[in-house]
Amino acid sequence: MAGLPFSPRRPFSSPCFLLCFLLGFVAGLFPFAHRHLHLDPHLPLFPVPDGGGGSSPTTPPGPPAPPAPVQLHPPPPDHAPTLIVVTPTRARPLQAYYLHRLAHTLRLVRPPLLWLVVERGAATRDTAALLRGCGLMYRHLVAAPSQRGAGRRNAALDHVEQHRIHGIVYFADEDNVYSLDLFHQLRTIRSFGTWPVAMLGVGKSKALLEGPVCEDSRVIGWHTHATNRRTRRFHASASGFAFNSSMLWDADKRAHQAWNYIRMPDTAKHGFLETTFIEQLVEDETHMEGIPTGCSKIMNFNIHLEDKHLVYPKGWQMTENLDDQRHTTRLPIYRAAYASGRMKVTERDIFGISSQRKFIARHLEEVEEASHQPRHPEPPFSLAARI
């Protein structure tokens, strides 16, 4: 009987197998490639040129490149100057609306930007709370009460000069409308820049221009519409020019050295406040820069949309008198103030017009009757929410 064929298989060696397994496991824990090795995942999409004139095979197309992000305006260079936006404000019914609208516009501007909000009389809690939530770098300043905004603008200029804040100073009134291109153009100003401003005429039926007429960046004339202000030297509005802050304390930056203290004079005649201030910075149009090229764009609009019948009592505190607000058809703020007993409201304080005395007296009688009736609890009222 023939025996079983010989098997070439070697006997199993467990120590050798375990040794090889451990060596492979340990080797897998240590990467041998360079940790900073960069591999390009994209293949060239262009065909390799063939010197013999024959057809060259093209490489298969790779994955499509992601679309470039849309930019509202080009990014400023690394040495972009700081925009110092000065906004005078005061307590009135549409103050919260105006400040919110301007804050949303400034948030779209690339930093660095400093917002100087100057309040008349005293700093109110409502304005401070609004600024804390605006998401901007700001400083809340206070100026003494004045008839015009010269005192508040001068308080901001004092702050800039005292702290030597370098940048481009721009007076942005809260009730104007601004485009983002304006703030981009402000960073191109070297010393003093100006541009035309659009505004509504009497009756808000047509638009008017006030500002420079430019040839490239040279100012060669002025747009003007007010016949009683044609004797002004420079026909620029408060929101139609900007300047380098170093001109306030460095006389070498100015075209002439006739002034050592550059501020807006309170004694200037009505309509001549801006030109009197500009005369302290520049000597003539040759020291001005018209922006943009040719002054070909309207970048901000002076549109007063506030209702002339809106009233706001002196000393009214929105955060303290909200519980006295009443839902009435006419004059809700004055009814609440009169019924609360905290303020004394007279006919002259409300309108000051003799033709409406009967109308006011009738409403004051209704308030007097309502003050003797029991009050019902009402939900909290916010003036900003109603606006």
XYZ file of C-alpha atoms in Angstrom:
387
model
C 0.000 0.000 0.000
C 1.443 3.281 -1.070
C 2.084 5.888 1.574
C 0.713 9.439 1.711
C 2.404 11.998 -0.510
C 4.904 14.322 1.164
C 3.447 17.780 2.086
C 5.811 20.741 1.513
C 3.989 22.807 4.143
C 6.206 23.782 7.032
C 4.999 23.471 10.563
C 3.318 26.589 12.059
C 5.652 28.712 14.223
C 3.703 30.904 16.616
C 6.650 32.921 18.057
C 7.750 34.070 14.569
C 4.212 35.094 13.612
C 3.712 37.138 16.763
C 7.057 38.888 16.302
C 6.212 39.971 12.738
C 2.748 41.113 13.805
C 4.133 43.297 16.581
C 6.759 44.848 14.290
C 4.107 45.758 11.711
C 1.788 47.186 14.361
C 4.505 49.388 15.868
C 5.690 50.570 12.446
C 2.177 51.722 11.577
C 2.125 54.081 14.547
C 4.981 56.236 13.213
C 4.372 58.162 9.920
C 7.374 58.308 7.622
C 6.076 61.132 5.347
C 6.945 64.770 6.079
C 4.263 66.455 8.132
C 4.434 69.647 6.002
C 4.140 67.842 2.678
C 1.534 69.591 0.487
C -0.113 67.685 -2.323
C -1.926 69.546 -5.077
C -5.289 67.811 -5.654
C -5.928 69.682 -8.932
C -4.601 68.409 -12.237
C -3.630 70.731 -15.090
C -6.563 71.440 -17.372
C -4.551 72.632 -20.364
C -3.351 70.278 -23.145
C 0.341 69.600 -23.499
C 1.584 71.295 -26.710
C 2.741 68.904 -29.403
C 5.768 70.075 -31.363
C 4.955 67.822 -34.332
C 1.590 69.455 -34.979
C -0.325 66.332 -34.050
C -3.252 66.214 -31.745
C -2.288 66.043 -28.102
C -4.454 64.271 -25.604
C -6.093 66.556 -23.074
C -6.265 65.734 -19.423
C -9.699 64.979 -18.024
C -11.378 68.011 -16.437
C -11.115 68.237 -12.689
C -13.755 69.340 -10.215
C -15.075 72.893 -10.798
C -13.493 75.606 -8.686
C -15.725 77.207 -6.054
C -17.091 80.651 -6.986
C -15.257 83.654 -5.618
C -17.006 85.391 -2.717
C -18.907 88.532 -3.617
C -17.393 91.680 -2.105
C -19.438 94.810 -1.578
C -16.329 96.955 -1.960
C -12.617 96.240 -2.395
C -10.691 95.628 0.816
C -8.608 98.542 2.066
C -4.817 98.226 2.140
C -2.953 97.361 5.295
C -2.199 101.034 5.980
C -5.823 102.169 5.563
C -6.549 105.222 7.744
C -9.105 105.120 10.515
C -12.485 106.632 9.679
C -13.581 108.957 12.494
C -17.333 109.396 12.011
C -18.805 112.223 14.127
C -22.579 112.139 14.682
C -24.331 114.842 16.734
C -27.616 113.655 18.216
C -30.381 114.851 20.494
C -33.439 113.373 22.152
C -36.435 113.376 19.829
C -39.070 110.859 18.655
C -37.080 109.459 15.699
C -33.679 109.422 17.407
C -33.645 105.638 17.867
C -34.664 105.061 14.254
C -31.966 107.364 12.859
C -29.178 105.953 15.042
C -30.161 102.350 14.260
C -30.163 103.059 10.530
C -26.763 104.752 10.615
C -25.313 102.008 12.829
C -26.378 99.315 10.356
C -24.688 101.270 7.555
C -21.440 101.704 9.489
C -21.329 98.003 10.353
C -20.923 97.241 6.642
C -17.820 99.451 6.421
C -14.500 97.693 6.782
C -12.561 98.578 9.931
C -10.831 100.507 11.324
C -13.732 102.846 12.096
C -14.439 104.932 15.203
C -17.939 106.306 15.783
C -18.099 109.438 17.949
C -21.700 110.034 19.047
C -22.087 113.412 20.754
C -25.301 113.979 22.684
C -26.674 117.347 23.645
C -27.044 118.231 27.311
C -26.569 114.877 29.037
C -26.008 111.264 28.067
C -29.283 109.340 28.083
C -29.633 105.689 28.983
C -31.514 104.942 25.775
C -28.659 106.178 23.585
C -26.068 104.376 25.710
C -27.983 101.089 25.452
C -28.318 101.494 21.690
C -24.587 102.100 21.257
C -23.657 99.098 23.404
C -25.541 96.816 21.048
C -24.466 98.385 17.745
C -21.355 96.194 17.323
C -19.079 99.141 16.504
C -16.109 100.798 18.163
C -17.683 103.955 19.561
C -17.303 106.700 22.131
C -20.295 108.366 23.738
C -19.596 112.068 24.329
C -21.631 114.912 25.797
C -21.690 118.586 24.822
C -23.330 121.649 26.295
C -26.713 122.566 24.819
C -26.527 124.841 21.781
C -28.923 125.991 19.126
C -26.968 124.332 16.321
C -24.715 121.307 16.067
C -21.523 123.379 16.283
C -21.059 122.715 19.988
C -21.435 118.958 19.590
C -19.073 118.824 16.620
C -16.526 120.905 18.510
C -16.716 118.484 21.442
C -15.796 115.663 19.070
C -12.927 117.708 17.610
C -11.643 118.394 21.135
C -11.668 114.666 21.831
C -9.820 113.848 18.612
C -7.170 116.509 19.175
C -6.687 115.718 22.854
C -6.096 112.010 22.208
C -4.274 112.533 18.879
C -6.539 110.130 16.991
C -5.124 109.882 13.479
C -7.587 109.300 10.672
C -10.158 110.937 8.396
C -12.771 113.033 10.217
C -16.258 113.020 8.712
C -19.400 114.716 10.073
C -22.227 112.230 9.430
C -25.585 113.571 10.544
C -27.905 110.863 11.780
C -30.859 111.798 9.553
C -28.933 111.554 6.248
C -28.658 108.540 3.928
C -25.196 107.253 2.969
C -23.862 104.775 0.424
C -21.048 102.355 1.188
C -18.998 103.756 -1.672
C -18.709 107.030 0.222
C -16.806 105.449 3.111
C -14.539 103.636 0.658
C -13.760 106.938 -1.081
C -13.037 108.650 2.239
C -9.931 106.515 2.692
C -8.433 107.983 -0.488
C -8.374 111.516 0.960
C -4.909 112.825 1.776
C -5.708 116.176 3.386
C -9.128 117.651 2.499
C -11.793 116.117 0.268
C -15.228 117.237 -0.858
C -18.069 115.920 -3.039
C -21.613 116.923 -4.087
C -24.601 116.152 -1.859
C -28.184 115.671 -3.045
C -31.073 117.165 -1.109
C -34.781 117.732 -1.530
C -36.045 121.195 -2.325
C -39.003 123.047 -0.890
C -42.072 120.842 -1.003
C -39.883 117.755 -1.580
C -40.804 117.796 -5.269
C -37.340 118.011 -6.845
C -33.750 117.155 -6.002
C -31.038 119.782 -5.661
C -27.258 119.554 -5.656
C -24.889 121.320 -3.321
C -21.159 120.833 -3.575
C -18.183 121.070 -5.899
C -17.909 120.926 -9.676
C -14.805 118.896 -10.497
C -12.491 118.220 -13.395
C -10.829 114.938 -12.514
C -9.938 115.566 -8.867
C -9.632 119.373 -9.144
C -12.419 121.592 -7.827
C -13.267 124.227 -10.450
C -16.659 125.487 -9.236
C -19.656 124.943 -6.976
C -23.276 123.877 -7.169
C -25.529 126.187 -5.164
C -29.268 126.673 -4.943
C -29.802 129.130 -2.074
C -29.873 132.710 -3.333
C -29.283 134.126 0.149
C -26.086 132.100 0.576
C -24.279 132.873 -2.654
C -21.817 135.075 -0.815
C -20.330 132.025 0.896
C -16.729 131.233 0.032
C -17.245 127.448 -0.169
C -20.649 125.941 -0.972
C -20.296 122.622 0.859
C -22.715 121.087 3.335
C -21.658 119.619 6.684
C -21.844 116.069 5.303
C -20.120 116.986 2.031
C -16.488 117.162 3.128
C -13.899 115.291 5.195
C -10.351 116.048 6.300
C -7.281 114.514 7.872
C -7.379 114.768 11.655
C -3.715 115.799 11.838
C -4.726 119.173 10.370
C -6.207 120.036 13.771
C -2.871 120.072 15.610
C -0.211 120.086 12.882
C 0.010 123.438 11.100
C 2.315 121.980 8.452
C -0.559 119.810 7.210
C -2.696 122.846 6.457
C -2.434 125.097 3.433
C -2.013 128.182 5.615
C -1.075 128.734 9.241
C -3.421 131.584 10.037
C -5.366 129.517 12.579
C -4.081 127.726 15.663
C -7.428 126.559 17.045
C -9.687 125.055 14.385
C -13.298 124.764 15.508
C -16.797 125.588 14.280
C -17.722 129.083 15.495
C -21.095 129.445 17.203
C -21.191 133.083 16.138
C -21.311 132.278 12.419
C -24.361 133.487 10.532
C -27.016 130.948 9.620
C -25.894 129.021 6.540
C -22.262 130.126 6.894
C -21.155 127.654 9.571
C -19.608 125.137 7.167
C -17.782 127.644 4.976
C -16.336 129.406 8.033
C -14.949 126.112 9.281
C -13.527 125.116 5.887
C -11.764 128.476 5.565
C -9.699 127.502 8.615
C -8.459 124.319 6.908
C -7.807 125.327 3.290
C -7.025 128.580 1.540
C -8.702 127.973 -1.817
C -9.933 125.223 -4.152
C -6.394 124.244 -5.180
C -5.926 122.583 -1.779
C -9.071 120.433 -2.143
C -9.576 116.958 -3.569
C -12.790 116.187 -5.399
C -14.022 112.614 -4.904
C -14.755 110.469 -6.778
C -13.031 111.331 -10.068
C -14.929 114.171 -11.677
C -17.360 114.267 -8.720
C -19.526 112.033 -10.884
C -21.436 110.208 -8.128
C -23.983 111.159 -5.508
C -22.852 109.224 -2.461
C -25.030 110.678 0.287
C -28.449 112.264 0.439
C -29.777 114.942 2.757
C -33.407 113.865 3.051
C -35.450 115.131 5.993
C -38.316 112.672 6.330
C -39.295 113.603 9.871
C -42.897 114.683 10.256
C -43.218 118.318 11.221
C -46.126 117.472 13.553
C -44.056 115.135 15.744
C -43.820 116.534 19.247
C -41.478 115.705 22.090
C -41.904 117.324 25.532
C -38.913 118.782 27.299
C -37.458 116.443 29.895
C -39.420 113.399 28.758
C -37.773 110.149 29.862
C -38.841 107.168 27.770
C -37.547 104.587 30.244
C -39.366 106.183 33.191
C -42.703 107.207 31.685
C -43.568 104.094 29.719
C -46.189 103.007 32.248
C -48.089 106.257 31.680
C -48.426 105.786 27.925
C -52.039 105.712 26.733
C -53.412 104.446 23.441
C -55.177 107.491 22.020
C -55.863 108.739 18.554
C -54.022 112.073 18.783
C -51.212 113.447 20.919
C -50.502 110.232 22.914
C -47.273 111.487 24.468
C -48.795 114.723 25.735
C -51.858 112.983 27.102
C -49.667 110.614 29.075
C -47.455 113.437 30.328
C -50.405 115.555 31.361
C -52.254 112.695 33.082
C -49.164 111.486 34.939
C -48.725 114.766 36.758
C -44.940 114.589 36.360
C -44.771 117.421 33.857
C -46.769 120.546 33.204
C -47.788 120.779 29.553
C -49.216 124.017 28.212
C -50.610 124.961 24.849
C -47.572 127.076 24.066
C -45.200 124.219 24.840
C -47.015 121.855 22.507
C -47.439 123.885 19.353
C -47.040 127.579 20.059
C -49.564 128.397 17.322
C -52.658 130.374 18.208
C -54.725 128.835 15.415
C -54.690 125.423 17.113
C -55.635 126.463 20.640
C -59.179 125.150 20.331
C -57.915 121.796 19.141
C -55.458 121.557 22.042
C -57.995 122.689 24.635
C -60.438 120.003 23.530
C -57.816 117.287 23.896
C -56.689 118.595 27.268
C -60.267 118.324 28.482
C -60.365 114.695 27.362
C -57.130 114.038 29.213
C -58.508 115.684 32.342
C -61.519 113.373 32.224
C -59.350 110.329 31.592
C -57.108 111.160 34.550
C -60.030 110.671 36.979
C -60.879 107.231 35.622
C -59.229 104.076 37.042
C -56.270 102.952 35.013
C -55.977 99.478 33.596
C -52.624 97.735 33.358
C -51.219 97.889 29.851
C -48.310 96.064 28.276
C -44.964 97.886 28.221
C -44.633 100.358 25.407
C -41.468 101.068 23.469
C -41.164 104.192 21.392
C -38.559 102.570 19.174
C -40.866 99.603 18.554
C -43.717 101.849 17.439
C -41.408 103.662 15.071
